[in-house]
Short mmCIF file of N, CA and C in Angstrom, two decimals:
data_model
loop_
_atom_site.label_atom_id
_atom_site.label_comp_id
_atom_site.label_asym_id
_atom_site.label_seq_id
_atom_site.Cartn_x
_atom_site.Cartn_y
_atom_site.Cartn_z
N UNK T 1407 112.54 -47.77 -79.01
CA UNK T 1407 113.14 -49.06 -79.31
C UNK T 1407 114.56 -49.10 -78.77
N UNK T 1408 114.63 -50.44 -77.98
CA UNK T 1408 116.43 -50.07 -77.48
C UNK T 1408 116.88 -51.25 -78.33
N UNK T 1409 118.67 -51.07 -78.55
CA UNK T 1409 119.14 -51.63 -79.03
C UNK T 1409 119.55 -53.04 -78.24
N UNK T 1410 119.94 -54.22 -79.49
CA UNK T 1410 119.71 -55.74 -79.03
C UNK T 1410 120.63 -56.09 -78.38
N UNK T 1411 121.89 -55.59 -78.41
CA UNK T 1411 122.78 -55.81 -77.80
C UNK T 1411 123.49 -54.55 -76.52
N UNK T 1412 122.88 -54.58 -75.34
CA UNK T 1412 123.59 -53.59 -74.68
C UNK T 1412 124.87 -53.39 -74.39
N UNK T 1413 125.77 -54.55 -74.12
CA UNK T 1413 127.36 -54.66 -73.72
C UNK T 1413 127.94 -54.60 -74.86
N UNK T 1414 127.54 -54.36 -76.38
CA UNK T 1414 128.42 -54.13 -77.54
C UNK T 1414 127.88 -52.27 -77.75
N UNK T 1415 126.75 -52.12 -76.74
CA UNK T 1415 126.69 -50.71 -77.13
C UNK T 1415 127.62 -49.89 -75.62
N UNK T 1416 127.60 -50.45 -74.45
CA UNK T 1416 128.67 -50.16 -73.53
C UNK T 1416 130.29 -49.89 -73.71
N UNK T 1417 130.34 -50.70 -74.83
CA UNK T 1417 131.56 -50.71 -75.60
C UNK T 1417 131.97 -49.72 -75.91
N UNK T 1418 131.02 -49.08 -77.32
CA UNK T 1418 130.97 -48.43 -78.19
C UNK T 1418 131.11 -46.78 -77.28
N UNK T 1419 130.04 -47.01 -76.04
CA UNK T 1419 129.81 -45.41 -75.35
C UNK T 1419 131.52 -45.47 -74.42
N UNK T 1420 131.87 -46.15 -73.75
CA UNK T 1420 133.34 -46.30 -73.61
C UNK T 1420 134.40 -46.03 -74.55
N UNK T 1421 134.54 -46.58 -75.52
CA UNK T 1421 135.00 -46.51 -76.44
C UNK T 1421 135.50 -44.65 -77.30
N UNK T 1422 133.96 -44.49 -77.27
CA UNK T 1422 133.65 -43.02 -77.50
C UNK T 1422 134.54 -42.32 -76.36
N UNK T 1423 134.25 -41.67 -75.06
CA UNK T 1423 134.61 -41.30 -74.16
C UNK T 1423 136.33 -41.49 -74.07
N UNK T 1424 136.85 -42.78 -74.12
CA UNK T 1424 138.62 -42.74 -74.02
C UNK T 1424 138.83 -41.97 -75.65
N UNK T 1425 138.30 -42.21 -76.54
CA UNK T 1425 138.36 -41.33 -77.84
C UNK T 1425 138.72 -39.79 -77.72
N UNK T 1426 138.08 -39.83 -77.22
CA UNK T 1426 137.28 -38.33 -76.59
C UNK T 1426 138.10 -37.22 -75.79
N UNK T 1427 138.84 -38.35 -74.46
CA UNK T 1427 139.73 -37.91 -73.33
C UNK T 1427 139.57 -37.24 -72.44
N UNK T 1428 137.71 -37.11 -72.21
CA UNK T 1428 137.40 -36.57 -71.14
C UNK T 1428 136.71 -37.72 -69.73
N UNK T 1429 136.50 -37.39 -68.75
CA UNK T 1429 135.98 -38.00 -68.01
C UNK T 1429 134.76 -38.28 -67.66
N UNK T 1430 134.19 -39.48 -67.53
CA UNK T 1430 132.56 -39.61 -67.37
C UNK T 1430 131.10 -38.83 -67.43
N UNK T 1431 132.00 -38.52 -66.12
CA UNK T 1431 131.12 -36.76 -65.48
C UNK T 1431 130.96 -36.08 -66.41
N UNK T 1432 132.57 -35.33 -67.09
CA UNK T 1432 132.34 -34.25 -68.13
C UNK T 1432 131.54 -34.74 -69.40
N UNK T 1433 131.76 -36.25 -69.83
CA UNK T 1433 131.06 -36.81 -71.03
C UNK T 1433 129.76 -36.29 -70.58
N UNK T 1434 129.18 -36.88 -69.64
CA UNK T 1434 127.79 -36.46 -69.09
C UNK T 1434 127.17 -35.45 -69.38
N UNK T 1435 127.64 -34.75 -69.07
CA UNK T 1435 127.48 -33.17 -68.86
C UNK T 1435 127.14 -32.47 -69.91
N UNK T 1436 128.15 -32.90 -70.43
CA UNK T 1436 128.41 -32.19 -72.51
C UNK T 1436 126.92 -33.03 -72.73
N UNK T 1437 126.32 -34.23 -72.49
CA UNK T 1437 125.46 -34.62 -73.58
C UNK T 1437 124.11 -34.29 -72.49
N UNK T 1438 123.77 -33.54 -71.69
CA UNK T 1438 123.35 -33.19 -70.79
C UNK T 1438 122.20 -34.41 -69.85
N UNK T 1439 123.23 -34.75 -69.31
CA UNK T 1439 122.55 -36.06 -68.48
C UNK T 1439 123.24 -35.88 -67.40
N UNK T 1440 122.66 -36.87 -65.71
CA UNK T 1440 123.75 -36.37 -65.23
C UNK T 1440 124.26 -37.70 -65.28
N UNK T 1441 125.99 -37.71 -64.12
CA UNK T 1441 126.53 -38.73 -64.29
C UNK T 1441 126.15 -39.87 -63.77
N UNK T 1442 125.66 -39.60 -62.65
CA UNK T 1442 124.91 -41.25 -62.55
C UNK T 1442 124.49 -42.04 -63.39
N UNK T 1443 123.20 -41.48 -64.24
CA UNK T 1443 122.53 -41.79 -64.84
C UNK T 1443 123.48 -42.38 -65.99
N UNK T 1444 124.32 -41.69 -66.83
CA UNK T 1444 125.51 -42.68 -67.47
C UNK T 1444 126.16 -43.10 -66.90
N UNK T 1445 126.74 -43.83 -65.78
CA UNK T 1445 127.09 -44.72 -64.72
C UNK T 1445 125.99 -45.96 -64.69
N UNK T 1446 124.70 -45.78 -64.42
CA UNK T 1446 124.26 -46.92 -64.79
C UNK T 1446 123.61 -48.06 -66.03
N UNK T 1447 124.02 -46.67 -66.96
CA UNK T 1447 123.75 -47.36 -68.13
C UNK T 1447 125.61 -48.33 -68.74
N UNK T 1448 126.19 -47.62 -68.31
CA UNK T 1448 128.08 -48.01 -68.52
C UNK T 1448 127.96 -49.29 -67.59
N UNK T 1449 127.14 -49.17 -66.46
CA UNK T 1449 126.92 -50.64 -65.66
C UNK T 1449 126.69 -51.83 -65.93
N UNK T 1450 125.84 -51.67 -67.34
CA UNK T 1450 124.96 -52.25 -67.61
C UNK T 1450 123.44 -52.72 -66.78
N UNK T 1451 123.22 -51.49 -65.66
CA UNK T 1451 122.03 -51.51 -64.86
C UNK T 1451 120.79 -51.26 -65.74
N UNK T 1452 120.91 -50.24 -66.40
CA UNK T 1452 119.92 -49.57 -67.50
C UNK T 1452 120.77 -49.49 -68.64
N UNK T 1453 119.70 -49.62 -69.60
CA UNK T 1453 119.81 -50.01 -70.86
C UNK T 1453 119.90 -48.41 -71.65
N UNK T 1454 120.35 -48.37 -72.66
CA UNK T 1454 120.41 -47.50 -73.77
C UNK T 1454 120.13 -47.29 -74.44
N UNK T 1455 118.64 -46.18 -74.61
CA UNK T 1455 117.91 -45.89 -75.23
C UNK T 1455 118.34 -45.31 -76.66
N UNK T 1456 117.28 -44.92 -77.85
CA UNK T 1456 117.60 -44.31 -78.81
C UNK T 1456 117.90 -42.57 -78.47
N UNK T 1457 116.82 -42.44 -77.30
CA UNK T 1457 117.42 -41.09 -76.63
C UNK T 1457 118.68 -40.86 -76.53
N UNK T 1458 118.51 -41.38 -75.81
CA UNK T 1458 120.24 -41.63 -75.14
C UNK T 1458 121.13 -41.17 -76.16
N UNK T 1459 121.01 -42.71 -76.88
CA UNK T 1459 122.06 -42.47 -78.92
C UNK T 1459 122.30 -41.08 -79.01
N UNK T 1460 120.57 -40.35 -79.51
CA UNK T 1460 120.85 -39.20 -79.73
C UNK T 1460 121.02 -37.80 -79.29
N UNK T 1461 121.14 -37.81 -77.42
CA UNK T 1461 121.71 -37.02 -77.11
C UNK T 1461 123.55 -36.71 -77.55
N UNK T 1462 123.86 -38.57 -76.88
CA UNK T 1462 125.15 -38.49 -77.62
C UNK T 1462 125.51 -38.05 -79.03
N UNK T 1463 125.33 -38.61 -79.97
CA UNK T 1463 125.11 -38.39 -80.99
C UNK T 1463 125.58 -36.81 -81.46
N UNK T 1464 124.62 -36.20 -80.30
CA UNK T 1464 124.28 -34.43 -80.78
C UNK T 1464 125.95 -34.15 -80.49
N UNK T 1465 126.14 -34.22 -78.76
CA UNK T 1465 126.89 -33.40 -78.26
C UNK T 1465 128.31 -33.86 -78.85
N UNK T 1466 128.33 -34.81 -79.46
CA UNK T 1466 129.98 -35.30 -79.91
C UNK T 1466 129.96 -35.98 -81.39
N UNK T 1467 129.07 -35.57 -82.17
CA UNK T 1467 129.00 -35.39 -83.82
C UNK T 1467 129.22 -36.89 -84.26
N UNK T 1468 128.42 -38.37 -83.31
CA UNK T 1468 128.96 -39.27 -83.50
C UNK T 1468 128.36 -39.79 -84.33
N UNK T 1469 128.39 -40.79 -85.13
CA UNK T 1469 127.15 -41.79 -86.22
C UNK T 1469 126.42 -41.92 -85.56
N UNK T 1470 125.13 -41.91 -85.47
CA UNK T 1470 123.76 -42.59 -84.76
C UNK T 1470 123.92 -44.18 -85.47
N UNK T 1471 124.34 -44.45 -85.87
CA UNK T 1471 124.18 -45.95 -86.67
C UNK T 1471 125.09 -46.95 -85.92
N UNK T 1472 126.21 -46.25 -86.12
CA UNK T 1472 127.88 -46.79 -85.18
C UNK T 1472 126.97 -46.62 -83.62
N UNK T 1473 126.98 -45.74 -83.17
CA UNK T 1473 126.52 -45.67 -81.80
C UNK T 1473 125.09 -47.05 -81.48
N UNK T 1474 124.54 -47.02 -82.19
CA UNK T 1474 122.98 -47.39 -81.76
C UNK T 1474 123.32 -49.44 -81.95
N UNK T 1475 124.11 -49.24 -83.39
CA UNK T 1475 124.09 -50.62 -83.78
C UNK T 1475 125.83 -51.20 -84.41
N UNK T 1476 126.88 -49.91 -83.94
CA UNK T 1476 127.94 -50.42 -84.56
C UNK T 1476 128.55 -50.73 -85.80
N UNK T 1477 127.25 -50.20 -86.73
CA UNK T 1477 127.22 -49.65 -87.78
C UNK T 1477 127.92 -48.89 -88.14
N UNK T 1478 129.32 -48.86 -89.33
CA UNK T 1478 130.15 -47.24 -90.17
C UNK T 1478 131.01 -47.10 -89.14
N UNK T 1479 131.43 -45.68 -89.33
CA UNK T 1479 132.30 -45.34 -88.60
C UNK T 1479 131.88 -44.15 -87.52
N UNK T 1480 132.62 -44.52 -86.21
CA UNK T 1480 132.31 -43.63 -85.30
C UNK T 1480 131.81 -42.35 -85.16
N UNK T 1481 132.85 -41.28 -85.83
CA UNK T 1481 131.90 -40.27 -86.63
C UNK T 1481 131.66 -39.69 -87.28
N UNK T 1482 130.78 -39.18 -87.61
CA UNK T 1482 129.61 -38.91 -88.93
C UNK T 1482 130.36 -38.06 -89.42
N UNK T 1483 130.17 -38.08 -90.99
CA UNK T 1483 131.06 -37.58 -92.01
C UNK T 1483 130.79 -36.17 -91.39
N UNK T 1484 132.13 -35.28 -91.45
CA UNK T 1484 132.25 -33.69 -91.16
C UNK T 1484 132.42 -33.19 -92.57
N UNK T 1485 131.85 -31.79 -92.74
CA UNK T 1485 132.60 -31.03 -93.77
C UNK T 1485 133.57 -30.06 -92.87
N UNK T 1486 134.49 -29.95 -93.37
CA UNK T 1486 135.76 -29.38 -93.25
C UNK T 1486 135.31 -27.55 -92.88
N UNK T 1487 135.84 -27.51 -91.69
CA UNK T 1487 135.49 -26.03 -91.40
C UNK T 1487 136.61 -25.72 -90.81
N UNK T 1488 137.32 -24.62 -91.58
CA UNK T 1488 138.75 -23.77 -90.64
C UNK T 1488 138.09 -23.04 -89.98
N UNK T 1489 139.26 -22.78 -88.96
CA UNK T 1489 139.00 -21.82 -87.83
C UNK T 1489 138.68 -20.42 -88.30
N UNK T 1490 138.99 -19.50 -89.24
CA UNK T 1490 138.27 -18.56 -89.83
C UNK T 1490 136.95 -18.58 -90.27
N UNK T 1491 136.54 -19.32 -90.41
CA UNK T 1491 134.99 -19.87 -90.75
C UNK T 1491 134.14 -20.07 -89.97
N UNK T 1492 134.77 -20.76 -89.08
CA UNK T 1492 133.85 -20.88 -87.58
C UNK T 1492 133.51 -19.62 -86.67
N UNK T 1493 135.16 -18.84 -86.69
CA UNK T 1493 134.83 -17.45 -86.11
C UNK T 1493 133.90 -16.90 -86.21
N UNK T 1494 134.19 -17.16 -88.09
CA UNK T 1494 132.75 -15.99 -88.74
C UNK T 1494 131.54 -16.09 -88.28
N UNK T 1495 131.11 -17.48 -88.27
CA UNK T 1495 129.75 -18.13 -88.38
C UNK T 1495 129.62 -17.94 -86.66
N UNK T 1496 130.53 -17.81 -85.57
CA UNK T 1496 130.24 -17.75 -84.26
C UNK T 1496 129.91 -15.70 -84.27
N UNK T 1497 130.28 -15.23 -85.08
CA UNK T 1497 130.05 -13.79 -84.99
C UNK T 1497 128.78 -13.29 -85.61
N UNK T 1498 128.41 -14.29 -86.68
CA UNK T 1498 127.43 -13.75 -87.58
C UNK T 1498 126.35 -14.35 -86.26
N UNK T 1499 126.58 -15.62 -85.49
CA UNK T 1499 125.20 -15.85 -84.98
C UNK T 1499 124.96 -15.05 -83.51
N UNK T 1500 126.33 -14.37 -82.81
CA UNK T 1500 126.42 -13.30 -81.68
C UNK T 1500 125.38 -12.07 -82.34
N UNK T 1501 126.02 -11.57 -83.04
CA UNK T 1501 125.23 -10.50 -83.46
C UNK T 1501 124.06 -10.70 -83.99
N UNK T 1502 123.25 -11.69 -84.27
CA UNK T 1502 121.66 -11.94 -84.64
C UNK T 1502 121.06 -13.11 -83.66
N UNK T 1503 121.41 -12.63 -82.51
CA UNK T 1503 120.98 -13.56 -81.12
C UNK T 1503 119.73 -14.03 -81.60
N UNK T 1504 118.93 -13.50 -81.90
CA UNK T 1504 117.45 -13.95 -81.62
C UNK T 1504 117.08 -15.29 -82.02
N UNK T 1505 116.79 -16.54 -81.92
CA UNK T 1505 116.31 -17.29 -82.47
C UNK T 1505 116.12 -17.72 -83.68
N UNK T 1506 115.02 -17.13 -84.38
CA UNK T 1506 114.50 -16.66 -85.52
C UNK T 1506 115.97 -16.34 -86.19
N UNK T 1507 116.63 -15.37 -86.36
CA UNK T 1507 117.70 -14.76 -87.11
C UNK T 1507 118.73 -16.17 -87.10
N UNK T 1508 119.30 -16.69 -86.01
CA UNK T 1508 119.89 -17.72 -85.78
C UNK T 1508 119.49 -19.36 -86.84
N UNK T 1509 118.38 -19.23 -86.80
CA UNK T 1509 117.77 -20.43 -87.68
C UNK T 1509 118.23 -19.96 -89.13
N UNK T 1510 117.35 -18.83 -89.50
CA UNK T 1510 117.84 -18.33 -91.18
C UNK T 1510 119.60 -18.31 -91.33
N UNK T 1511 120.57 -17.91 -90.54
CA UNK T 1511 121.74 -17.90 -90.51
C UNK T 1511 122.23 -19.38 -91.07
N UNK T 1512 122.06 -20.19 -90.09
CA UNK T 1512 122.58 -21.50 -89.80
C UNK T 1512 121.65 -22.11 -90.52
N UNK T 1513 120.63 -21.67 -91.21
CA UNK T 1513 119.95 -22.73 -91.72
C UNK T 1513 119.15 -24.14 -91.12
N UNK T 1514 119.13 -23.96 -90.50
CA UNK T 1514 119.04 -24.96 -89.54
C UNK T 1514 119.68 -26.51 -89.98
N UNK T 1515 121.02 -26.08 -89.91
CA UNK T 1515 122.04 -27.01 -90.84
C UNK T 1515 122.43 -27.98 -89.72
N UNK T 1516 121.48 -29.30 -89.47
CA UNK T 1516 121.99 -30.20 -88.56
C UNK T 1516 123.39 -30.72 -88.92
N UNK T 1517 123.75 -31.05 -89.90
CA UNK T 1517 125.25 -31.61 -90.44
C UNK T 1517 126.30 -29.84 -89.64
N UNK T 1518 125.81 -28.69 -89.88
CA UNK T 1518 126.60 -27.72 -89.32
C UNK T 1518 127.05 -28.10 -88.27
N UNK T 1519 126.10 -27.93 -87.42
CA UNK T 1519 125.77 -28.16 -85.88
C UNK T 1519 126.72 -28.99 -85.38
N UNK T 1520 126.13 -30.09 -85.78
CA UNK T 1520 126.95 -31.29 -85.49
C UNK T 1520 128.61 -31.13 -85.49
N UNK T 1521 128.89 -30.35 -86.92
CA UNK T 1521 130.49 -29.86 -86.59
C UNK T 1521 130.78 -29.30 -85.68
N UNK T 1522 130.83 -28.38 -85.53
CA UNK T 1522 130.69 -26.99 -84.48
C UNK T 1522 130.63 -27.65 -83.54
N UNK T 1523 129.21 -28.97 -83.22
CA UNK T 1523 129.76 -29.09 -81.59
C UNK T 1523 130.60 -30.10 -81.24
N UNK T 1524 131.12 -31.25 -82.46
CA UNK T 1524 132.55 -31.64 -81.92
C UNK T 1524 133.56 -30.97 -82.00
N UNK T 1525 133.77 -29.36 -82.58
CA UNK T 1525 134.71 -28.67 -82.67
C UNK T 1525 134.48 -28.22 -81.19
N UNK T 1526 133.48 -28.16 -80.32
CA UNK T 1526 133.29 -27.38 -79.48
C UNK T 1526 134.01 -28.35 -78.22
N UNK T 1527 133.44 -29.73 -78.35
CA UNK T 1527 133.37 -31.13 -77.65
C UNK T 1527 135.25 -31.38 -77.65
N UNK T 1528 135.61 -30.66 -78.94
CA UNK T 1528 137.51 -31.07 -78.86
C UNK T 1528 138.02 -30.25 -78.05
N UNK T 1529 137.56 -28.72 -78.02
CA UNK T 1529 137.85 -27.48 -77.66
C UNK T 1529 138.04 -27.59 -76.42
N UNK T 1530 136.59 -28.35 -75.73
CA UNK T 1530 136.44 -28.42 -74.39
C UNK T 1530 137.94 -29.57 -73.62
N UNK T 1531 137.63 -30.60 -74.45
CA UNK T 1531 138.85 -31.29 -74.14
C UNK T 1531 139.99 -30.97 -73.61
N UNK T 1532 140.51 -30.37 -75.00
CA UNK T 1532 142.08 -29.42 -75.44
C UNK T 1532 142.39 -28.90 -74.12
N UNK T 1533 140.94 -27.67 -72.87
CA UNK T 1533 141.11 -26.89 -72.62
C UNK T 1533 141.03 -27.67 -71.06
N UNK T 1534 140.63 -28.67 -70.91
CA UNK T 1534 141.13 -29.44 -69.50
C UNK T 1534 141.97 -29.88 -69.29
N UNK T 1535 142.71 -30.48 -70.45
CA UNK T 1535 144.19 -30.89 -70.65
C UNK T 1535 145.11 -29.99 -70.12
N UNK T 1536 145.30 -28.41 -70.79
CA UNK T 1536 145.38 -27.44 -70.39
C UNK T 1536 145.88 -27.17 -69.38
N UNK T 1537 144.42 -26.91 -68.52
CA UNK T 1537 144.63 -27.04 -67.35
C UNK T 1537 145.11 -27.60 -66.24
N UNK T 1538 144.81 -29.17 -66.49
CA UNK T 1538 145.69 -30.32 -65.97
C UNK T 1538 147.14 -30.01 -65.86
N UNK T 1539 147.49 -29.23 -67.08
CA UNK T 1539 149.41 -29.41 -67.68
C UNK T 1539 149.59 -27.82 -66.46
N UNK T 1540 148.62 -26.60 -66.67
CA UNK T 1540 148.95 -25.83 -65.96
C UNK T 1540 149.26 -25.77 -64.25
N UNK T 1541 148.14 -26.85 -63.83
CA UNK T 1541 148.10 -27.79 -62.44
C UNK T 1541 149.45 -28.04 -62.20
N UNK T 1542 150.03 -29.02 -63.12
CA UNK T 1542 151.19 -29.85 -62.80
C UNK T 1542 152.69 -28.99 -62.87
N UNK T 1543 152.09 -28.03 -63.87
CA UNK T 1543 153.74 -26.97 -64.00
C UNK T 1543 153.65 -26.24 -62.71
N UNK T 1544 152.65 -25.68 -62.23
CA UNK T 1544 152.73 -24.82 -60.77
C UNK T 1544 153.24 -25.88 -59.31
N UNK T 1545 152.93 -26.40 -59.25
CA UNK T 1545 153.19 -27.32 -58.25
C UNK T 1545 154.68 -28.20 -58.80
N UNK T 1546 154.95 -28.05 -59.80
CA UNK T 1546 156.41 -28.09 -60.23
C UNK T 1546 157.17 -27.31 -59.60
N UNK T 1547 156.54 -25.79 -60.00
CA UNK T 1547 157.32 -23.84 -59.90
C UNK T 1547 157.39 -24.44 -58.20
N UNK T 1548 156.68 -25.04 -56.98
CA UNK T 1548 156.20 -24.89 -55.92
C UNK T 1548 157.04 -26.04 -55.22
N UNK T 1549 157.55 -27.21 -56.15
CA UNK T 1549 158.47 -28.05 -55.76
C UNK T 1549 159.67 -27.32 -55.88
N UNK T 1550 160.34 -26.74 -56.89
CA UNK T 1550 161.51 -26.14 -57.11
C UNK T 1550 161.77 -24.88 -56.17
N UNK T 1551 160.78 -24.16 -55.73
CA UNK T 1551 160.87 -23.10 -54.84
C UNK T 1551 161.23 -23.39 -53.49
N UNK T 1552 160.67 -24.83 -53.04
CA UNK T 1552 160.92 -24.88 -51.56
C UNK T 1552 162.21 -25.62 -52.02
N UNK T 1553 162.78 -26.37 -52.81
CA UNK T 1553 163.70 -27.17 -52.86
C UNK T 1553 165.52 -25.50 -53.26
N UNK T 1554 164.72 -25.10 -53.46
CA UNK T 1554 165.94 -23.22 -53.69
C UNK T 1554 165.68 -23.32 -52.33
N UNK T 1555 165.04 -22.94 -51.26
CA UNK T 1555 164.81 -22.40 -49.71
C UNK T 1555 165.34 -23.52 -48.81
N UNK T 1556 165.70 -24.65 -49.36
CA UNK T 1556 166.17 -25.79 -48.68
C UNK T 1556 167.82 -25.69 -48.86
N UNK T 1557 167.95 -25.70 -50.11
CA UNK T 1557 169.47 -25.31 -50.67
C UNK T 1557 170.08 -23.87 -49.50
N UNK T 1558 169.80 -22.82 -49.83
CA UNK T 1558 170.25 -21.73 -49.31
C UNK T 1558 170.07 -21.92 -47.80
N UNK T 1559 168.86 -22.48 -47.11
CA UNK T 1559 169.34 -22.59 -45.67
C UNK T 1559 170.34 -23.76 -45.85
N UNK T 1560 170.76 -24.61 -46.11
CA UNK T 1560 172.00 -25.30 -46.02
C UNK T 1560 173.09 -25.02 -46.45
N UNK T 1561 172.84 -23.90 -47.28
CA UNK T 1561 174.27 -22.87 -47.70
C UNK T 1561 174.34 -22.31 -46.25
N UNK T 1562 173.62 -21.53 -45.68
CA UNK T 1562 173.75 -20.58 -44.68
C UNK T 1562 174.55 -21.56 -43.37
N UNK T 1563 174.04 -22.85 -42.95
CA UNK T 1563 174.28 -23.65 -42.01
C UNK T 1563 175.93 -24.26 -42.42
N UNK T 1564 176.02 -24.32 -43.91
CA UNK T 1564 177.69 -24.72 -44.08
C UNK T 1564 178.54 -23.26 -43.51
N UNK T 1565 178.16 -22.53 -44.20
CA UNK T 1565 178.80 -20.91 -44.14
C UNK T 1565 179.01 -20.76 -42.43
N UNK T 1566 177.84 -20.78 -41.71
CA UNK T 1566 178.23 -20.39 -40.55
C UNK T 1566 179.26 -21.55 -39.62
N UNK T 1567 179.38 -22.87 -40.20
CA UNK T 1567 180.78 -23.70 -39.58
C UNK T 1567 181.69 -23.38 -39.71
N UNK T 1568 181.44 -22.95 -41.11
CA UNK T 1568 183.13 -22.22 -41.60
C UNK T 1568 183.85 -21.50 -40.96
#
């Protein structure tokens, strides 16, 4: 069943995404689609399935209700997990890889999940930003370096008039 209104759900998946602060592509990606394919649904070429909803949904812990029909709030109630907690629960499920062990762990706690992967979905964010800021400080270090090598040969060119 798709929803009745597509350009109030274009909204909403926009909406999500500048929320968010990642880029199309990467939105894509995280909810594992590729980007075209959300390119033509953001087009309004193709429409937006309940699939769809709930891939999103998964990868960025959003309301299926808000998403599908604009319903509540964007997203779905979290329980509160500190970063010691998460560690734990990322160590307890390393060390009982298997599937099976992983389910009994986690319970198969969709409300968990769902935390964890907008903690994961912020993480990812945080860590392009990051990078972006690390981008822009080097090529800073790389402006200031040739602009020292510009200085001192024009020290050298005063010095030798002298």
């Amino acid at each position: 069943m798709q929803p009745k209104n597509n350009t109030s759900a274009i909204e909403r998946v926009d909406a999500l995404i500048a929320h968010i602060g990642i880029s199309q592509a990467a939105f894509a990606r995280r909810c594992g689609v590729e980007p075209s394919n959300l390119n033509k649904r953001l087009s309004g070429e193709v429409k937006f399935t309940d699939n769809y909803f709930a891939k999103i949904a998964h990868a960025f812990n959003v309301n299926f209700e808000w998403l599908r029909n604009g319903i509540g709030e964007m997203f779905a109630e979290e329980k509160a997990i500190g970063k010691a907690q998460f560690a734990a629960f990322n160590q307890m499920l390393d060390a009982n890889a298997s599937p099976v062990s992983q389910n009994i762990i986690s319970g198969d706690n969709y409300q968990g999940t769902q935390t964890i992967n907008a903690t994961e979905g912020k993480i990812a964010a945080l860590e392009q930003k990051i990078e972006a800021q690390a981008q822009l400080l080097a090529e800073k270090d790389k402006l200031i370096a040739r602009q020292e090598q510009e200085i001192e040969f024009l020290r050298g060119l005063v010095n030798k008039q002298q």
